[in-house]
PDB file of C-alpha atoms in Angstrom:
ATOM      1  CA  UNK A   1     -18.237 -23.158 -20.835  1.00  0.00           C
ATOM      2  CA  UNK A   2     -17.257 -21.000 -17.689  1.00  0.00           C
ATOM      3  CA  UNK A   3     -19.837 -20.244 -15.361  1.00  0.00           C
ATOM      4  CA  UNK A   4     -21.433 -16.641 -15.700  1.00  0.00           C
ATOM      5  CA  UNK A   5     -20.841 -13.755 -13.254  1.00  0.00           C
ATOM      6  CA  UNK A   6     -23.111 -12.438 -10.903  1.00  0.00           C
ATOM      7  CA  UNK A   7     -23.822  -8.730 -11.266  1.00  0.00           C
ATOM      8  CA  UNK A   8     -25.157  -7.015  -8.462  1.00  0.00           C
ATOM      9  CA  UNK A   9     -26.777  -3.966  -8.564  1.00  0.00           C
ATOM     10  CA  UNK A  10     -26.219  -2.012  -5.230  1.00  0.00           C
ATOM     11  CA  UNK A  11     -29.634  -0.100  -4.085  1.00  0.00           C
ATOM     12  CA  UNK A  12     -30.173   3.350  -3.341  1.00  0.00           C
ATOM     13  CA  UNK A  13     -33.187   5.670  -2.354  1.00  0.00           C
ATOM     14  CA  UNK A  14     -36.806   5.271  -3.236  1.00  0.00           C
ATOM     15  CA  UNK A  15     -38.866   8.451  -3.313  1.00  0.00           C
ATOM     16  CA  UNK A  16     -41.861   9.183  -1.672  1.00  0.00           C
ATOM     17  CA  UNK A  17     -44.061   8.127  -4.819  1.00  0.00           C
ATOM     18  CA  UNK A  18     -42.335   4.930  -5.554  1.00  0.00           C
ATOM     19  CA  UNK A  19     -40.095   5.941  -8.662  1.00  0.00           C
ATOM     20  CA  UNK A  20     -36.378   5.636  -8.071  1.00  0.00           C
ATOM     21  CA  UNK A  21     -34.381   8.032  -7.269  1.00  0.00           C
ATOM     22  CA  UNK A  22     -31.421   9.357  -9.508  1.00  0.00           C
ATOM     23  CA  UNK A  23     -28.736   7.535  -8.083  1.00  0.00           C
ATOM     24  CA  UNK A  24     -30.854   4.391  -8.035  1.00  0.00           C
ATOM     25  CA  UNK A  25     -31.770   5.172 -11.846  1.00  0.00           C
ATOM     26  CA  UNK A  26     -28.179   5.414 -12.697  1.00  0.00           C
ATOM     27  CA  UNK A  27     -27.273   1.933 -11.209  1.00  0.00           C
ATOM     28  CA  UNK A  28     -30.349   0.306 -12.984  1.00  0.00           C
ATOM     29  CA  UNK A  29     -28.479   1.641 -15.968  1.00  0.00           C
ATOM     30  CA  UNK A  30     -25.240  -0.180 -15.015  1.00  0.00           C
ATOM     31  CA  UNK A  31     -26.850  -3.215 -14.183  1.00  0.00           C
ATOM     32  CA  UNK A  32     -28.822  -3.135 -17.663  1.00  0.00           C
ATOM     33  CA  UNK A  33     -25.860  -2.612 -19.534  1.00  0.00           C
ATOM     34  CA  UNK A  34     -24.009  -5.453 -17.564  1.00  0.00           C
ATOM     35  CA  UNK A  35     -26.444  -7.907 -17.957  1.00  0.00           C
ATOM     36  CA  UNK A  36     -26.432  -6.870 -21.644  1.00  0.00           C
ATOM     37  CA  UNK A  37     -22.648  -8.152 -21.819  1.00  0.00           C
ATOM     38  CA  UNK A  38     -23.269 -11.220 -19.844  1.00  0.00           C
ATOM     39  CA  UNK A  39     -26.855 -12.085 -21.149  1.00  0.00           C
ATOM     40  CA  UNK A  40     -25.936 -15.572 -19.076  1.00  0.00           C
ATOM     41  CA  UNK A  41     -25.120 -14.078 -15.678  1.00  0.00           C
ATOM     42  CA  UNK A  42     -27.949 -13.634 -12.980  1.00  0.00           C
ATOM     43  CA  UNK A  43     -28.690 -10.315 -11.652  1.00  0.00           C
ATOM     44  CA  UNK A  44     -29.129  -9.620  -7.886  1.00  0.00           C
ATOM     45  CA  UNK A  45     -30.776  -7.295  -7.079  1.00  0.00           C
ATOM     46  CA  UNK A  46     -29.960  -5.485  -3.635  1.00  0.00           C
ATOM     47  CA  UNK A  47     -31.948  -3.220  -0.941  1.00  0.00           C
ATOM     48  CA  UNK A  48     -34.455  -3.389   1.119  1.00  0.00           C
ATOM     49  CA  UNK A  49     -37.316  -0.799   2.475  1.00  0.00           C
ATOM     50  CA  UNK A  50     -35.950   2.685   2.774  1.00  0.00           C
ATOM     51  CA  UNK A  51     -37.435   5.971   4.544  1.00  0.00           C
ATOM     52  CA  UNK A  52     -40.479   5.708   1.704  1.00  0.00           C
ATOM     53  CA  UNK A  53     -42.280   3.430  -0.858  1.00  0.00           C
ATOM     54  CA  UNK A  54     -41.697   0.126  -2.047  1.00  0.00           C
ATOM     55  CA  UNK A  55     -38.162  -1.931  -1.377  1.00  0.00           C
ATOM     56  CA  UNK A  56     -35.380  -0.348  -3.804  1.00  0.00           C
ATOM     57  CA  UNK A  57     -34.983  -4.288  -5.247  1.00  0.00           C
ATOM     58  CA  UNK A  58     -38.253  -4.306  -6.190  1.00  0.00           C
ATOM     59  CA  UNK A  59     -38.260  -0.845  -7.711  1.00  0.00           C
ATOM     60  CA  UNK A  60     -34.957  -2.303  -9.834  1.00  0.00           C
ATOM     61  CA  UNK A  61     -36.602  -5.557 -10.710  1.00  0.00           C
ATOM     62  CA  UNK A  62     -39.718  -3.693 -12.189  1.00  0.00           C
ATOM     63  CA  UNK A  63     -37.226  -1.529 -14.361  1.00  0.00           C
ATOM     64  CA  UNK A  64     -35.518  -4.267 -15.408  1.00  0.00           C
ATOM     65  CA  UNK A  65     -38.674  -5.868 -16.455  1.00  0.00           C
ATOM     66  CA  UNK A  66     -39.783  -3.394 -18.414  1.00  0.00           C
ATOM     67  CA  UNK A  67     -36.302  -3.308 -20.515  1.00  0.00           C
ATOM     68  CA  UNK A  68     -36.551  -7.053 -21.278  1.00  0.00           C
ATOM     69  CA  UNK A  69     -34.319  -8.744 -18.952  1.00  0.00           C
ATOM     70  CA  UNK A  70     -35.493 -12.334 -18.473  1.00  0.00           C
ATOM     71  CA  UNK A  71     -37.361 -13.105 -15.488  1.00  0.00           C
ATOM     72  CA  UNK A  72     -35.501 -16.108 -14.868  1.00  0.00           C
ATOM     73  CA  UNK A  73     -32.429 -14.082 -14.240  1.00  0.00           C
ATOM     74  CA  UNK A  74     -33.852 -11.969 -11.946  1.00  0.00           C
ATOM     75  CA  UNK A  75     -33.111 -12.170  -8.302  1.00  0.00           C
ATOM     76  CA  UNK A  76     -34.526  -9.870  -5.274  1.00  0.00           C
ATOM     77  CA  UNK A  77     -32.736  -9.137  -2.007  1.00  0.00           C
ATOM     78  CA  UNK A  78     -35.170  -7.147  -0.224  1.00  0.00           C
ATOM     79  CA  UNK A  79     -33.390  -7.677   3.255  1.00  0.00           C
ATOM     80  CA  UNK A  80     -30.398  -5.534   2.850  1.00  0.00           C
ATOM     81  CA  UNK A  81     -30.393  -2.540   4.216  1.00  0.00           C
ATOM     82  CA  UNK A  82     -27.092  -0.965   4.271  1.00  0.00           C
ATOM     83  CA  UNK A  83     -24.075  -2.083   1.754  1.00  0.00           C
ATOM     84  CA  UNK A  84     -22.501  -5.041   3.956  1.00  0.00           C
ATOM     85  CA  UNK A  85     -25.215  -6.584   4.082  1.00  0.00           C
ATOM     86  CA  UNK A  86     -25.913  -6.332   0.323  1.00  0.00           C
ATOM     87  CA  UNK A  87     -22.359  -7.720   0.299  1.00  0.00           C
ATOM     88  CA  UNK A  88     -22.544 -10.139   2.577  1.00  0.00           C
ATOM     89  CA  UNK A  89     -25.966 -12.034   0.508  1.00  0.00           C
ATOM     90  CA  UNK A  90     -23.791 -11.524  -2.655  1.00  0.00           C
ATOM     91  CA  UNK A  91     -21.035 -13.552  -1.636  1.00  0.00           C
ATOM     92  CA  UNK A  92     -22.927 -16.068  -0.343  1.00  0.00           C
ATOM     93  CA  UNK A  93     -24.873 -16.328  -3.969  1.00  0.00           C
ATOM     94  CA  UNK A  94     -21.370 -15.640  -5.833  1.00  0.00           C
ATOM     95  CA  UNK A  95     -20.278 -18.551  -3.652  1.00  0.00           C
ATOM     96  CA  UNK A  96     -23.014 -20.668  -3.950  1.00  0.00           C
ATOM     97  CA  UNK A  97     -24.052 -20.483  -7.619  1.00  0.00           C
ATOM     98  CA  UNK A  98     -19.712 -20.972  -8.751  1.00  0.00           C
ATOM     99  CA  UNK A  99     -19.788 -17.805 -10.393  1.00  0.00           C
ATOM    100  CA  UNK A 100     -16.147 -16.826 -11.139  1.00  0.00           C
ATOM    101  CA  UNK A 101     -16.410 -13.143 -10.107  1.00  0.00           C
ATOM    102  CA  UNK A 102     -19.279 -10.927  -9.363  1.00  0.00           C
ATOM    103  CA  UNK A 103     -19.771  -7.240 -11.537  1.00  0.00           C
ATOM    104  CA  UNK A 104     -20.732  -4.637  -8.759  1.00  0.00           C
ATOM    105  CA  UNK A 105     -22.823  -2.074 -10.472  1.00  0.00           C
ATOM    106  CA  UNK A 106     -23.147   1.086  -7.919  1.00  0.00           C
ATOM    107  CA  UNK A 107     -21.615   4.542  -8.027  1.00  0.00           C
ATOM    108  CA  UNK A 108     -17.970   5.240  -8.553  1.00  0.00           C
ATOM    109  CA  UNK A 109     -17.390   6.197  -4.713  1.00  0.00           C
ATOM    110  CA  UNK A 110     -19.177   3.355  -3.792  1.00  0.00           C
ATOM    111  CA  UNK A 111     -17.023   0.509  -5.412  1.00  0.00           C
ATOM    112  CA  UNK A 112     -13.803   0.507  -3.982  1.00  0.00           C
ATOM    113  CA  UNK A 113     -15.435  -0.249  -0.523  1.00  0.00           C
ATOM    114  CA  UNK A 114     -17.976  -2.909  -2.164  1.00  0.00           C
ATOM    115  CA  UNK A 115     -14.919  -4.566  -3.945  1.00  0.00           C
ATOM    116  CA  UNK A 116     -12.893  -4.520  -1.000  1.00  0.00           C
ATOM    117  CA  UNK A 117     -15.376  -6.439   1.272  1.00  0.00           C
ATOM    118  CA  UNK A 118     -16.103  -8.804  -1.852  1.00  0.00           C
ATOM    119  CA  UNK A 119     -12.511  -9.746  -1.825  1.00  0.00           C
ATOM    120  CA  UNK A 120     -12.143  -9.901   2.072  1.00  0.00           C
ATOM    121  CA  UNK A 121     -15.054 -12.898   1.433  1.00  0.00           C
ATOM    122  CA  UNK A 122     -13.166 -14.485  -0.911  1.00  0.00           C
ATOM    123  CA  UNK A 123     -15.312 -13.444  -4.164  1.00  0.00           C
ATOM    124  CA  UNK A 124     -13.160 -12.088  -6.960  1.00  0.00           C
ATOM    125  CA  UNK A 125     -15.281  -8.669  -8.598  1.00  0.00           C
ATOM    126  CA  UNK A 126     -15.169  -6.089 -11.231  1.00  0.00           C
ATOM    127  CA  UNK A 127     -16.800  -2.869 -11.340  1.00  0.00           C
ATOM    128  CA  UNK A 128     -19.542  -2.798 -13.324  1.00  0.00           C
ATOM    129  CA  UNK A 129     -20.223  -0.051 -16.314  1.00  0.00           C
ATOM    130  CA  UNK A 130     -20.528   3.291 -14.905  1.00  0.00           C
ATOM    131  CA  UNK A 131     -20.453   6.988 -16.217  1.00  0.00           C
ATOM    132  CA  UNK A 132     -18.939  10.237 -15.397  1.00  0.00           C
ATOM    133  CA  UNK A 133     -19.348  12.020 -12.427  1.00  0.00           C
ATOM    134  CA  UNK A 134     -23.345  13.187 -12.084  1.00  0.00           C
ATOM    135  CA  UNK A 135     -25.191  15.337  -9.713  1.00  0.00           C
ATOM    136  CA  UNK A 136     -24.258  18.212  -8.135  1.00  0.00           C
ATOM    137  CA  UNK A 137     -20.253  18.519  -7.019  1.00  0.00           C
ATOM    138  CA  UNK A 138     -21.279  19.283  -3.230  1.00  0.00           C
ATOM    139  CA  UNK A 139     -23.074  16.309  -3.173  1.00  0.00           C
ATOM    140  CA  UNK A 140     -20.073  14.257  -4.795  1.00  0.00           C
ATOM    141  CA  UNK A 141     -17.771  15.297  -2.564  1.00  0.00           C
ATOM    142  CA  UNK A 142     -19.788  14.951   0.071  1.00  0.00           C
ATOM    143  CA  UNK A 143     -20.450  11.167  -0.626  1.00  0.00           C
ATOM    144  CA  UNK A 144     -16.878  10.322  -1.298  1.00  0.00           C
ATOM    145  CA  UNK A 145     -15.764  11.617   2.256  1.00  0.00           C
ATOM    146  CA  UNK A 146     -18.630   9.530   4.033  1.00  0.00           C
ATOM    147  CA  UNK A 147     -16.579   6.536   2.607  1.00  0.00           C
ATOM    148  CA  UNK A 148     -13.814   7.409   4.434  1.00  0.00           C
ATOM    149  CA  UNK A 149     -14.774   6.262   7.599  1.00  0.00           C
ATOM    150  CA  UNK A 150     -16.939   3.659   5.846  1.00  0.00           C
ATOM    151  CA  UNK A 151     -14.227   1.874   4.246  1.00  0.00           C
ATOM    152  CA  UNK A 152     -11.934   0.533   7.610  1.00  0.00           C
ATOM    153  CA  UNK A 153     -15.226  -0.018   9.288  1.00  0.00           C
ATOM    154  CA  UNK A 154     -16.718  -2.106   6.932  1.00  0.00           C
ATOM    155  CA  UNK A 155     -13.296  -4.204   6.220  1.00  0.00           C
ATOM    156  CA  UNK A 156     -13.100  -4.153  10.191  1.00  0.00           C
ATOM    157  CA  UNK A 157     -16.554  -5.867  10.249  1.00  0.00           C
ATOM    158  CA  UNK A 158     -15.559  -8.043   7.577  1.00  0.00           C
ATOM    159  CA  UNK A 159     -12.814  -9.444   8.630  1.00  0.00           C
ATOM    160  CA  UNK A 160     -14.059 -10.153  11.961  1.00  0.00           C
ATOM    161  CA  UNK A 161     -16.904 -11.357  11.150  1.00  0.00           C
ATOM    162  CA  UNK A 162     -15.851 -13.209   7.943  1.00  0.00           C
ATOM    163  CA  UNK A 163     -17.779 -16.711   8.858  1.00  0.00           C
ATOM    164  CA  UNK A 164     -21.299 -15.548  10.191  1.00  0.00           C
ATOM    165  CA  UNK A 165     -21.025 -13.159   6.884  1.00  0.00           C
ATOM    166  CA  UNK A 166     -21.252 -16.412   4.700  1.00  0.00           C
ATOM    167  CA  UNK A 167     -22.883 -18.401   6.519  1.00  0.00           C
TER     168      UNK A 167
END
C-alpha cells in the first residue's frame, strides 16, 4: 500500500475571542473534507500566535476534534508564522514521513505560491478541496494582488535558501 499524503491546512487569523476567523473557518473545511478522502493521511496543522487569542493550529486542531478526526492524525505547528515557514515544516514532515505528495488546503490565491515553494523543496502537492470565491470582491482582489510580490519573493527565498529550509 502507498504511503498516505500529508494535508496541510495553511492558518489564517484568530479573532479577538478565540473563534476563527472566516478565512480560517473555510480552510478547516478543506482540511476536513481532505482528510475525509484520505482517512490514512496525517493532517498538519499550520500557524502560530497571531495579533489575538490562541495559536491558529490550535484553534484548527480543536475544530477538527470536535468533527471526529482521530487524534492520532493530528499534528500542530504552532511556530509558523507567515506561509514559508508553514512550508518550509511541511516539507520537512512530507519528507520525513515518505508521503508521496502533500494536499495544501488554503484559499485559492494562496495555492499557487504554497505549491510553488512545495515543489522548489522537492515535495510533489495538490490543492486541496476548496470552494468558490467568498467574501467581499474588494477584499479578493485585494488578496490576490498582495501575492504578486509574494510569489518571486518567496521562490527567491526558496531557492536560496533551499538547504537551511529542510534542514
Amino acid at each position: 500500500m502507498e504511503p498516505a499524503p500529508l494535508i496541510v491546512i495553511f492558518g489564517a487569523a484568530v479573532r479577538g475571542d478565540g473563534s476563527p476567523s472566516a478565512a480560517l473557518l473555510r480552510r478547516i473545511g478543506y482540511g476536513l473534507e481532505a482528510a475525509r478522502a484520505h482517512p490514512q493521511a496525517s493532517v498538519l496543522c499550520s500557524g502560530g500566535v497571531g495579533r489575538a487569542g490562541p495559536s491558529e493550529a490550535s484553534v484548527m486542531l480543536d475544530v477538527l476534534r470536535r468533527e471526529g478526526v482521530a487524534e492520532a492524525r493530528l499534528i500542530a505547528d504552532e511556530d509558523s508564522l507567515d506561509t514559508l515557514q508553514s512550508v518550509a515544516v511541511a516539507a520537512r514532515l512530507a519528507r520525513r514521513s515518505g508521503s508521496p505528495f502533500v494536499v495544501a488546503c488554503s484559499d485559492g490565491y494562496h495555492l499557487p505560491r504554497i505549491r510553488l515553494m512545495l515543489w522548489l523543496l522537492g515535495v510533489r502537492s495538490v490543492a486541496g478541496p476548496r470552494g468558490g470565491p467568498r467574501g467581499d470582491l474588494r477584499h479578493r482582489i485585494g488578496m490576490a494582488l498582495r501575492e504578486v510580490p509574494a510569489i518571486p519573493y518567496d521562490a527567491v527565498l526558496v531557492a536560496t535558501q533551499r538547504r537551511r529550509l529542510l534542514s
